[in-house]
Amino acid sequence: MRASLVLAVSAALVAGTALGSAPVAQAAETAGSIRFVDIAGEGGTVLKANVVTPAGDAAARHPLIVLPTSWAVPQVEYLAQAKKLADSGYVVLTYNSRGFWQSGGEIETAGPKDIADASKVIDWALANTPSDPAHVGMAGVSYGAGISLLAAANDPRIKAVAALSGWADLIDSIYSGRTQHLQAAGLLGGAGYLTGRPGPELQQILSDFLSSNLDKEDEMIAWGRKRSAVEQLDRINANGAAIMLGNAWGDTIFPPNQYASFYEKLTGPKRLEFRPGDHATAEATGLLGLPNDTWTSAHRWFDRYLKGDDNGIDRERPVQLKPRSDAPYEGYADWKSLDANRRKFDLGGTQRIWANVDSGANGGVVLLSNLLDQFFQAPPVASLPLLPRAFAGVWQSERYDTPQRVRGTVKVHTTVSSTKESGTLVAYLYDVGPLGLGKLVSNAPYTFHDRTPGQPFGVDLDLFSTAYDVPAGHRLALVVDTVDPLYIEHNPTGAQLTFSSPTADPSYVSVPLRAE
């Protein structure tokens, strides 16, 4: 695990360097319009920043867009996009979040000081650039997205936000199903130590989280809620900023479910876009200055809600989904529309599995597996006939005569009993071809504690949302085991899990399908 995390962190840092290299060259070519500046953040902490201003009349006022950097990425991250935005009439200010690279302070993980920094940066821009105080926006990828959403709850000057590959609920992102997302937390923690200065609070949280210190569970949850925009939803809605959310179906750090849930609760102008890929991979080519659907939408969003351009984005269906295939984008009136057409298959009978052994079914590797799916439509696979039934429960649907276009959140309901009081199970949905080879459609973990051994209890589990087309002649299959390298498992040695389907409460998988 340690070796894989080192490789993942190294890959992330190499990607960060690559994202910075192309814009640096552009900065040298347009030095007259780009300034590298120091800004005093909360408490006087120095934040390293750069400003890109439009050409033309120096007395004219322009809408302002502020871009906090992603976790562990240098301040040159957004320069390619900043240049494009400046060319279309925006003042753009991007800054390195406190605690990272040359910025001062310690990593606060979108804590109160980070949110205060965002307002200080806006203050500086309004005082030192030709920015229009009535037209202020924020955007960012990953960490920058989370900070932008939280800033919109606390600073009413922010009129529009584009939050890309971010989180609205930190708990539901890396602790969904009461299960630690090991590789995600390890990658973030490792990158933080390599490129920044984690503060004592973050160090303690990481230690407690990765060591499964359940005595501190309530404290960890409280820490995460303080950093979750969903907990400040009333203030966001009251301020009324126009909010665009974009994410990838396979984001292994901030899964899409929490964004979709947050989107449904927003009352102002809003837009939700999901595409194939993993964390920040949907936006990556745009950071290099290449054509990119996500950034194109973000530019249109700001043009409409900061400039007032009548470009039609507000009249389009606000939920835009790109399936994990060559199929075109699909528009929906809202997220709940995806629940209108569901099809179930039964999880009948009784199956008993031993814990502590990886059956061979798993969700892949953080960042890598869903990147391969994005570009080559090659998700993790498993041969269902070869899965050892002693360690994996397997249920299959009938063979479908027509394509099944899965859209949204697959729900699993089952009854479980354990020989121990604690345990972890991981559910996987596979698209199974005629030879029994399964391609991963979705997955999700579930952990329980303090259960009476041998006493059955119901489990309702939402798998990570997706858009996947199952070909005609294939089946869907649910596989459940107890070990996955993506997650920390809580199965005592020698534990057994039993899955049943009582007559009074049958077990099933509920699959949302696109209405034809």
Coordinates of C-alpha atoms in Angstrom, one line a residue:
M1 CA 0.0 0.0 0.0
R2 CA 2.8 2.4 0.9
A3 CA 4.5 1.7 -2.4
S4 CA 1.3 2.3 -4.4
L5 CA 0.7 5.6 -2.5
V6 CA 4.2 6.8 -3.3
L7 CA 3.7 6.0 -7.0
A8 CA 0.3 7.8 -6.9
V9 CA 1.7 10.9 -5.2
S10 CA 4.6 11.0 -7.7
A11 CA 2.2 10.7 -10.6
A12 CA 0.1 13.6 -9.2
L13 CA 3.1 15.8 -8.8
V14 CA 4.4 15.0 -12.2
A15 CA 0.9 15.9 -13.6
G16 CA 1.0 19.1 -11.6
T17 CA 4.4 20.0 -13.1
A18 CA 3.1 19.3 -16.5
L19 CA 0.1 21.4 -16.0
G20 CA 2.3 24.2 -15.0
S21 CA 4.9 24.0 -17.8
A22 CA 2.8 25.1 -20.8
P23 CA 1.3 28.2 -19.1
V24 CA 4.8 29.3 -17.9
A25 CA 5.9 29.7 -21.5
Q26 CA 2.7 31.7 -22.2
A27 CA 3.4 33.9 -19.2
A28 CA 6.9 34.8 -20.6
E29 CA 5.3 35.7 -24.0
T30 CA 2.7 38.0 -22.4
A31 CA 4.6 39.5 -19.5
G32 CA 2.9 42.9 -20.0
S33 CA -0.5 41.5 -18.9
I34 CA 0.5 39.0 -16.2
R35 CA 1.8 40.0 -12.8
F36 CA 3.1 37.8 -10.1
V37 CA 2.1 39.4 -6.8
D38 CA 2.0 38.8 -3.0
I39 CA -1.3 39.2 -1.3
A40 CA -1.8 39.4 2.5
G41 CA -4.4 36.8 3.4
E42 CA -6.1 36.2 6.8
G43 CA -3.8 37.2 9.7
G44 CA -1.3 38.7 7.2
T45 CA -0.2 35.3 5.8
V46 CA 1.4 35.9 2.4
L47 CA -0.4 34.2 -0.5
K48 CA 1.5 33.9 -3.8
A49 CA -0.7 34.9 -6.7
N50 CA -0.7 36.1 -10.3
V51 CA -3.0 38.5 -12.1
V52 CA -4.0 38.4 -15.8
T53 CA -5.7 41.5 -17.1
P54 CA -7.5 42.2 -20.4
A55 CA -5.9 44.4 -23.0
G56 CA -7.4 47.8 -23.9
D57 CA -8.7 50.8 -21.9
A58 CA -6.9 50.9 -18.6
A59 CA -9.8 52.8 -17.1
A60 CA -12.5 50.3 -18.0
R61 CA -13.9 47.9 -15.4
H62 CA -14.0 44.2 -16.0
P63 CA -15.7 41.2 -14.3
L64 CA -13.3 39.4 -11.8
I65 CA -12.7 35.7 -11.6
V66 CA -10.7 34.3 -8.6
L67 CA -9.1 30.8 -8.9
P68 CA -7.7 29.1 -5.8
T69 CA -5.2 26.4 -6.8
S70 CA -5.8 22.6 -6.5
W71 CA -4.4 20.6 -3.6
A72 CA -0.6 20.4 -4.0
V73 CA -0.5 22.2 -7.4
P74 CA 1.6 25.4 -7.9
Q75 CA 0.1 28.8 -8.7
V76 CA 0.7 28.5 -12.4
E77 CA -2.0 25.8 -12.6
Y78 CA -4.6 28.0 -14.2
L79 CA -2.5 30.4 -16.4
A80 CA -3.7 28.8 -19.7
Q81 CA -7.3 29.3 -18.7
A82 CA -6.6 32.7 -17.2
K83 CA -5.2 33.9 -20.5
K84 CA -8.3 32.7 -22.3
L85 CA -10.6 34.4 -19.8
A86 CA -8.6 37.6 -19.9
D87 CA -8.7 37.6 -23.7
S88 CA -12.5 37.6 -23.4
G89 CA -12.6 40.5 -21.0
Y90 CA -12.1 39.2 -17.5
V91 CA -9.6 40.1 -14.8
V92 CA -8.3 36.8 -13.5
L93 CA -6.5 36.3 -10.2
T94 CA -5.2 32.9 -9.3
Y95 CA -3.4 32.2 -6.0
N96 CA -1.7 29.4 -4.2
S97 CA -3.8 28.3 -1.2
R98 CA -2.2 28.8 2.2
G99 CA 0.2 26.1 3.4
F100 CA 1.2 25.0 -0.2
W101 CA 4.4 25.8 -2.1
Q102 CA 5.6 29.4 -1.6
S103 CA 2.4 30.7 0.1
G104 CA 2.7 31.1 3.9
G105 CA 0.8 29.5 6.7
E106 CA -0.2 25.9 7.2
I107 CA -2.6 23.7 5.3
E108 CA -6.1 24.3 6.7
T109 CA -8.1 22.0 4.3
A110 CA -10.7 24.6 3.4
G111 CA -11.0 25.7 7.0
P112 CA -12.1 29.2 8.2
K113 CA -8.7 30.8 7.4
D114 CA -8.9 29.5 3.8
I115 CA -12.4 31.0 3.4
A116 CA -11.2 34.3 4.9
D117 CA -8.3 34.2 2.5
A118 CA -10.7 34.1 -0.5
S119 CA -12.4 37.3 0.7
K120 CA -9.0 39.0 1.3
V121 CA -8.0 38.1 -2.3
I122 CA -11.2 39.6 -3.6
D123 CA -10.5 42.8 -1.6
W124 CA -7.0 43.0 -3.0
A125 CA -8.2 42.5 -6.6
L126 CA -10.8 45.2 -6.3
A127 CA -8.3 47.7 -4.9
N128 CA -5.4 46.9 -7.3
T129 CA -6.9 45.8 -10.6
P130 CA -9.6 47.2 -12.9
S131 CA -12.2 44.8 -11.4
D132 CA -15.9 45.4 -11.2
P133 CA -17.1 44.8 -7.6
A134 CA -20.6 44.0 -8.9
H135 CA -19.4 41.1 -11.0
V136 CA -17.2 38.7 -9.1
G137 CA -16.9 35.0 -9.7
M138 CA -14.8 32.1 -8.3
A139 CA -13.8 28.8 -9.8
G140 CA -11.4 26.0 -9.3
V141 CA -10.5 22.4 -9.7
S142 CA -10.6 20.0 -6.7
Y143 CA -9.4 21.9 -3.7
G144 CA -10.1 25.2 -5.5
A145 CA -13.7 24.0 -6.1
G146 CA -14.3 23.2 -2.5
I147 CA -12.9 26.6 -1.4
S148 CA -15.0 28.4 -4.0
L149 CA -18.3 26.8 -2.8
L150 CA -17.5 27.6 0.8
A151 CA -16.5 31.2 -0.1
A152 CA -19.9 31.7 -1.9
A153 CA -21.6 30.9 1.4
N154 CA -19.6 33.5 3.2
D155 CA -19.0 36.4 0.8
P156 CA -22.2 37.7 -1.0
R157 CA -20.0 39.6 -3.5
I158 CA -19.5 36.3 -5.3
K159 CA -22.1 36.1 -8.0
A160 CA -21.1 33.0 -9.9
V161 CA -19.1 29.8 -9.2
A162 CA -17.7 27.0 -11.4
A163 CA -16.7 24.2 -9.0
L164 CA -15.0 21.4 -10.9
S165 CA -14.1 18.0 -9.5
G166 CA -14.7 19.2 -6.0
W167 CA -16.7 18.3 -3.0
A168 CA -19.8 19.6 -1.3
D169 CA -19.9 17.0 1.4
L170 CA -16.4 16.0 2.6
I171 CA -17.7 13.2 4.8
D172 CA -19.7 11.6 2.0
S173 CA -16.7 11.9 -0.2
I174 CA -14.0 10.1 1.7
Y175 CA -16.0 8.3 4.4
S176 CA -19.1 7.1 2.5
G177 CA -20.7 4.0 3.9
R178 CA -18.8 4.8 7.1
T179 CA -15.7 3.4 5.4
Q180 CA -12.4 5.2 5.1
H181 CA -11.4 5.7 1.4
L182 CA -7.8 4.6 2.0
Q183 CA -6.1 5.4 -1.3
A184 CA -7.9 8.8 -1.6
A185 CA -6.9 9.9 1.9
G186 CA -3.4 8.5 1.5
L187 CA -2.9 10.4 -1.8
L188 CA -4.1 13.7 -0.4
G189 CA -2.1 13.3 2.8
G190 CA 1.1 12.3 1.0
A191 CA 0.8 15.1 -1.5
G192 CA 0.2 17.6 1.3
Y193 CA 3.3 16.6 3.1
L194 CA 5.4 16.6 -0.1
T195 CA 4.3 20.1 -1.3
G196 CA 3.1 21.9 1.8
R197 CA 2.9 22.2 5.5
P198 CA 0.0 20.4 7.1
G199 CA -1.1 22.0 10.4
P200 CA -1.4 20.1 13.7
E201 CA -5.2 19.7 13.2
L202 CA -4.8 18.1 9.8
Q203 CA -1.9 15.9 11.0
Q204 CA -4.1 14.6 13.8
I205 CA -7.1 14.0 11.6
L206 CA -5.0 12.1 9.1
S207 CA -3.5 10.0 11.8
D208 CA -6.9 9.2 13.4
F209 CA -8.5 8.5 10.0
L210 CA -5.9 6.2 8.6
S211 CA -5.4 4.3 11.9
S212 CA -9.2 3.7 12.2
N213 CA -9.3 5.5 15.6
L214 CA -13.1 5.2 16.1
D215 CA -12.9 6.9 19.5
K216 CA -12.3 10.1 17.5
E217 CA -15.0 9.4 14.8
D218 CA -17.3 12.1 16.1
E219 CA -14.5 14.7 16.1
M220 CA -13.4 13.7 12.5
I221 CA -17.0 14.0 11.3
A222 CA -17.3 17.4 12.9
W223 CA -14.1 18.5 11.3
G224 CA -15.4 17.4 7.9
R225 CA -18.7 19.1 8.3
K226 CA -17.1 22.4 9.0
R227 CA -15.5 22.1 5.6
S228 CA -18.6 21.0 3.6
A229 CA -20.6 23.4 1.6
V230 CA -23.8 21.3 2.1
E231 CA -23.6 22.3 5.8
Q232 CA -23.8 26.0 4.7
L233 CA -26.5 25.5 2.1
D234 CA -28.9 28.0 3.5
R235 CA -26.3 30.8 3.3
I236 CA -25.4 29.8 -0.3
N237 CA -29.0 29.9 -1.3
A238 CA -29.5 33.2 0.5
N239 CA -26.6 34.8 -1.3
G240 CA -27.9 33.5 -4.6
A241 CA -24.7 32.8 -6.6
A242 CA -25.2 31.0 -9.9
I243 CA -23.4 27.7 -9.3
M244 CA -22.1 25.2 -11.9
L245 CA -20.9 21.8 -10.7
G246 CA -18.8 19.5 -12.8
N247 CA -17.3 16.1 -12.0
A248 CA -16.3 12.8 -13.4
W249 CA -18.3 9.6 -13.0
G250 CA -15.3 7.7 -11.7
D251 CA -13.9 10.3 -9.3
T252 CA -12.2 8.2 -6.7
I253 CA -11.5 11.1 -4.4
F254 CA -14.8 13.0 -4.5
P255 CA -17.4 10.6 -6.0
P256 CA -20.3 12.1 -7.9
N257 CA -23.2 11.2 -5.6
Q258 CA -22.5 14.0 -3.1
Y259 CA -22.4 16.6 -5.9
A260 CA -25.7 15.4 -7.3
S261 CA -27.4 15.5 -3.8
F262 CA -26.0 19.0 -3.2
Y263 CA -27.2 20.2 -6.7
E264 CA -30.8 19.2 -6.0
K265 CA -30.8 21.4 -2.8
L266 CA -29.6 24.6 -4.6
T267 CA -32.3 27.1 -5.3
G268 CA -30.5 29.7 -7.4
P269 CA -29.3 29.4 -11.0
K270 CA -27.5 26.0 -11.3
R271 CA -26.0 23.5 -13.6
L272 CA -24.6 20.0 -13.2
E273 CA -22.3 18.2 -15.6
F274 CA -20.9 14.7 -15.3
R275 CA -18.4 13.1 -17.7
P276 CA -16.2 10.0 -17.9
G277 CA -12.9 10.0 -16.0
D278 CA -11.4 10.2 -12.6
H279 CA -10.4 13.0 -10.2
A280 CA -9.7 16.2 -12.2
T281 CA -9.1 14.3 -15.4
A282 CA -12.1 15.8 -17.1
E283 CA -10.6 19.3 -16.8
A284 CA -6.9 18.4 -17.3
T285 CA -6.6 19.1 -21.0
G286 CA -8.1 22.5 -20.5
L287 CA -5.4 23.3 -17.9
L288 CA -2.9 22.8 -20.7
G289 CA -4.8 25.2 -22.9
L290 CA -6.3 22.5 -25.1
P291 CA -10.0 22.3 -26.1
N292 CA -12.1 21.0 -23.2
D293 CA -15.8 20.6 -22.7
T294 CA -15.7 21.3 -19.0
W295 CA -13.9 24.6 -19.4
T296 CA -16.0 25.6 -22.3
S297 CA -19.1 25.3 -20.1
A298 CA -17.4 27.2 -17.3
H299 CA -16.6 30.1 -19.7
R300 CA -20.2 30.2 -20.9
W301 CA -21.4 30.1 -17.3
F302 CA -19.4 33.2 -16.4
D303 CA -20.3 34.9 -19.6
R304 CA -24.0 34.5 -18.7
Y305 CA -23.9 35.4 -15.0
L306 CA -21.0 37.8 -14.8
K307 CA -21.1 39.6 -18.2
G308 CA -24.9 39.2 -18.8
D309 CA -24.4 37.6 -22.2
D310 CA -27.6 36.0 -23.6
N311 CA -25.7 32.8 -24.7
G312 CA -28.6 30.4 -24.0
I313 CA -26.9 28.3 -21.3
D314 CA -29.6 29.3 -18.8
R315 CA -32.3 27.9 -21.2
E316 CA -30.6 24.5 -21.7
R317 CA -31.5 21.5 -19.7
P318 CA -29.3 22.1 -16.6
V319 CA -28.2 18.5 -16.0
Q320 CA -25.8 17.4 -18.7
L321 CA -24.5 13.8 -18.7
K322 CA -21.9 12.3 -20.9
P323 CA -22.1 8.5 -20.8
R324 CA -19.0 6.3 -20.5
S325 CA -19.1 5.5 -24.2
D326 CA -19.1 7.3 -27.5
A327 CA -22.7 8.4 -27.0
P328 CA -23.4 12.2 -27.1
Y329 CA -24.4 14.3 -24.1
E330 CA -27.8 13.9 -22.6
G331 CA -29.8 16.7 -21.0
Y332 CA -32.2 16.3 -18.1
A333 CA -34.5 18.8 -16.3
D334 CA -33.2 17.7 -12.9
W335 CA -31.3 14.9 -11.2
K336 CA -34.3 13.2 -9.8
S337 CA -35.6 12.6 -13.3
L338 CA -33.1 9.8 -13.5
D339 CA -35.1 7.9 -10.9
A340 CA -38.2 7.8 -13.0
N341 CA -37.5 4.5 -14.7
R342 CA -36.1 1.7 -12.5
R343 CA -35.6 -2.0 -13.1
K344 CA -34.9 -4.5 -10.3
F345 CA -33.3 -7.9 -10.2
D346 CA -33.5 -10.1 -7.1
L347 CA -30.7 -11.1 -4.7
G348 CA -32.4 -14.4 -3.9
G349 CA -31.3 -17.2 -1.7
T350 CA -28.7 -17.3 1.0
Q351 CA -25.0 -16.8 0.4
R352 CA -22.2 -17.0 3.1
I353 CA -18.7 -15.7 2.6
W354 CA -15.5 -15.5 4.6
A355 CA -14.0 -12.1 5.3
N356 CA -10.4 -10.9 5.1
V357 CA -9.7 -12.2 1.6
D358 CA -9.8 -10.2 -1.7
S359 CA -11.9 -12.2 -4.1
G360 CA -10.4 -10.6 -7.2
A361 CA -13.3 -8.1 -7.6
N362 CA -12.2 -4.6 -6.8
G363 CA -12.7 -1.0 -7.8
G364 CA -9.3 -0.5 -9.3
V365 CA -6.5 2.0 -8.5
V366 CA -7.1 5.6 -7.5
L367 CA -6.8 8.0 -10.5
L368 CA -5.4 5.3 -12.9
S369 CA -8.3 2.9 -13.5
N370 CA -11.0 5.4 -14.3
L371 CA -8.5 7.4 -16.4
L372 CA -8.2 4.3 -18.6
D373 CA -12.0 4.0 -18.7
Q374 CA -12.2 7.7 -19.8
F375 CA -9.8 7.3 -22.8
F376 CA -10.1 3.7 -23.7
Q377 CA -13.4 2.5 -22.2
A378 CA -11.4 -0.1 -20.3
P379 CA -12.8 -0.3 -16.7
P380 CA -11.6 -2.9 -14.1
V381 CA -12.7 -6.4 -15.1
A382 CA -13.3 -9.7 -13.3
S383 CA -14.1 -13.1 -14.5
L384 CA -17.3 -14.0 -12.7
P385 CA -17.1 -17.8 -13.2
L386 CA -13.6 -17.7 -11.6
L387 CA -14.5 -15.6 -8.5
P388 CA -14.1 -17.9 -5.4
R389 CA -17.6 -18.3 -3.9
A390 CA -16.1 -18.8 -0.5
F391 CA -15.0 -15.1 -0.5
A392 CA -17.5 -13.5 -2.9
G393 CA -21.3 -13.5 -3.1
V394 CA -22.5 -13.4 -6.7
W395 CA -26.0 -12.7 -8.1
Q396 CA -26.9 -12.2 -11.8
S397 CA -29.8 -10.7 -13.7
E398 CA -31.5 -12.3 -16.7
R399 CA -29.8 -11.8 -20.0
Y400 CA -31.2 -8.5 -21.5
D401 CA -32.6 -8.6 -25.1
T402 CA -32.1 -4.8 -25.5
P403 CA -29.4 -2.4 -24.3
Q404 CA -29.8 -1.2 -20.7
R405 CA -28.8 2.4 -20.4
V406 CA -27.9 2.8 -16.7
R407 CA -28.2 6.5 -15.6
G408 CA -27.9 7.6 -12.1
T409 CA -27.5 5.8 -8.7
V410 CA -27.9 2.1 -8.4
K411 CA -29.4 1.1 -5.1
V412 CA -28.7 -2.2 -3.3
H413 CA -31.0 -3.6 -0.5
T414 CA -30.1 -6.7 1.3
T415 CA -30.1 -8.4 4.7
V416 CA -26.8 -9.2 6.4
S417 CA -25.7 -11.1 9.5
S418 CA -22.1 -11.4 10.7
T419 CA -20.3 -13.7 13.1
K420 CA -18.6 -10.6 14.5
E421 CA -19.9 -7.2 15.8
S422 CA -18.0 -5.2 13.1
G423 CA -17.4 -5.7 9.4
T424 CA -17.0 -4.2 6.0
L425 CA -18.5 -5.3 2.7
V426 CA -17.9 -3.8 -0.8
A427 CA -20.6 -4.2 -3.5
Y428 CA -19.7 -4.2 -7.2
L429 CA -22.0 -4.0 -10.2
Y430 CA -20.7 -5.6 -13.4
D431 CA -21.7 -5.7 -17.0
V432 CA -21.2 -9.4 -17.8
G433 CA -20.7 -10.6 -21.4
P434 CA -21.5 -14.1 -22.8
L435 CA -18.1 -15.5 -21.6
G436 CA -18.6 -14.4 -18.0
L437 CA -16.2 -11.4 -18.2
G438 CA -17.5 -8.6 -16.1
K439 CA -16.7 -4.9 -16.7
L440 CA -17.1 -2.7 -13.6
V441 CA -20.1 -0.4 -13.8
S442 CA -20.0 0.9 -10.2
N443 CA -19.1 0.0 -6.6
A444 CA -19.4 1.3 -3.0
P445 CA -18.3 0.2 0.5
Y446 CA -20.3 -0.3 3.6
T447 CA -19.0 -0.7 7.2
F448 CA -20.9 -1.6 10.3
H449 CA -20.0 -1.6 14.0
D450 CA -21.7 -2.7 17.3
R451 CA -23.9 -5.3 15.7
T452 CA -25.1 -8.4 17.6
P453 CA -23.3 -11.4 16.1
G454 CA -25.7 -13.7 14.3
Q455 CA -28.5 -11.1 14.3
P456 CA -29.7 -10.1 10.7
F457 CA -30.0 -6.4 9.8
G458 CA -31.0 -4.5 6.7
V459 CA -28.5 -2.7 4.5
D460 CA -29.4 0.0 2.0
L461 CA -26.4 1.0 -0.1
D462 CA -26.2 3.6 -2.9
L463 CA -23.4 2.7 -5.4
F464 CA -21.5 5.6 -7.0
S465 CA -23.6 7.2 -9.7
T466 CA -22.7 6.5 -13.3
A467 CA -23.9 6.5 -16.9
Y468 CA -23.1 3.2 -18.5
D469 CA -24.6 1.3 -21.5
V470 CA -25.0 -2.4 -21.1
P471 CA -25.1 -4.1 -24.5
A472 CA -27.9 -6.3 -25.6
G473 CA -27.2 -10.0 -24.8
H474 CA -25.3 -9.1 -21.6
R475 CA -26.3 -9.4 -17.9
L476 CA -25.8 -7.3 -14.8
A477 CA -24.3 -8.9 -11.8
L478 CA -23.8 -7.9 -8.2
V479 CA -20.7 -9.1 -6.5
V480 CA -20.0 -8.6 -2.8
D481 CA -16.8 -9.3 -1.0
T482 CA -15.0 -7.9 2.0
V483 CA -11.6 -6.5 0.9
D484 CA -10.7 -3.8 -1.6
P485 CA -7.4 -1.9 -1.8
L486 CA -9.3 1.4 -2.2
Y487 CA -10.8 1.1 1.3
I488 CA -9.9 0.3 4.9
E489 CA -11.8 -2.8 6.0
H490 CA -13.0 -3.6 9.5
N491 CA -13.5 -7.4 9.4
P492 CA -12.1 -9.2 12.4
T493 CA -10.1 -12.3 11.6
G494 CA -12.2 -15.3 10.9
A495 CA -15.4 -13.3 10.3
Q496 CA -18.2 -14.6 8.1
L497 CA -21.0 -12.6 6.5
T498 CA -24.3 -14.1 5.4
F499 CA -26.6 -12.5 2.9
S500 CA -30.2 -13.5 2.8
S501 CA -33.5 -12.4 1.3
P502 CA -36.4 -12.8 3.8
T503 CA -39.8 -13.3 2.3
A504 CA -41.1 -10.2 4.2
D505 CA -38.2 -8.1 3.0
P506 CA -36.7 -9.4 -0.2
S507 CA -33.2 -8.3 -1.3
Y508 CA -32.7 -6.6 -4.7
V509 CA -30.7 -4.3 -6.9
S510 CA -32.6 -1.3 -8.3
V511 CA -31.1 0.0 -11.5
P512 CA -32.1 3.5 -12.9
L513 CA -32.5 3.3 -16.7
R514 CA -32.8 6.0 -19.3
A515 CA -36.4 6.3 -20.5
E516 CA -36.3 5.5 -24.3

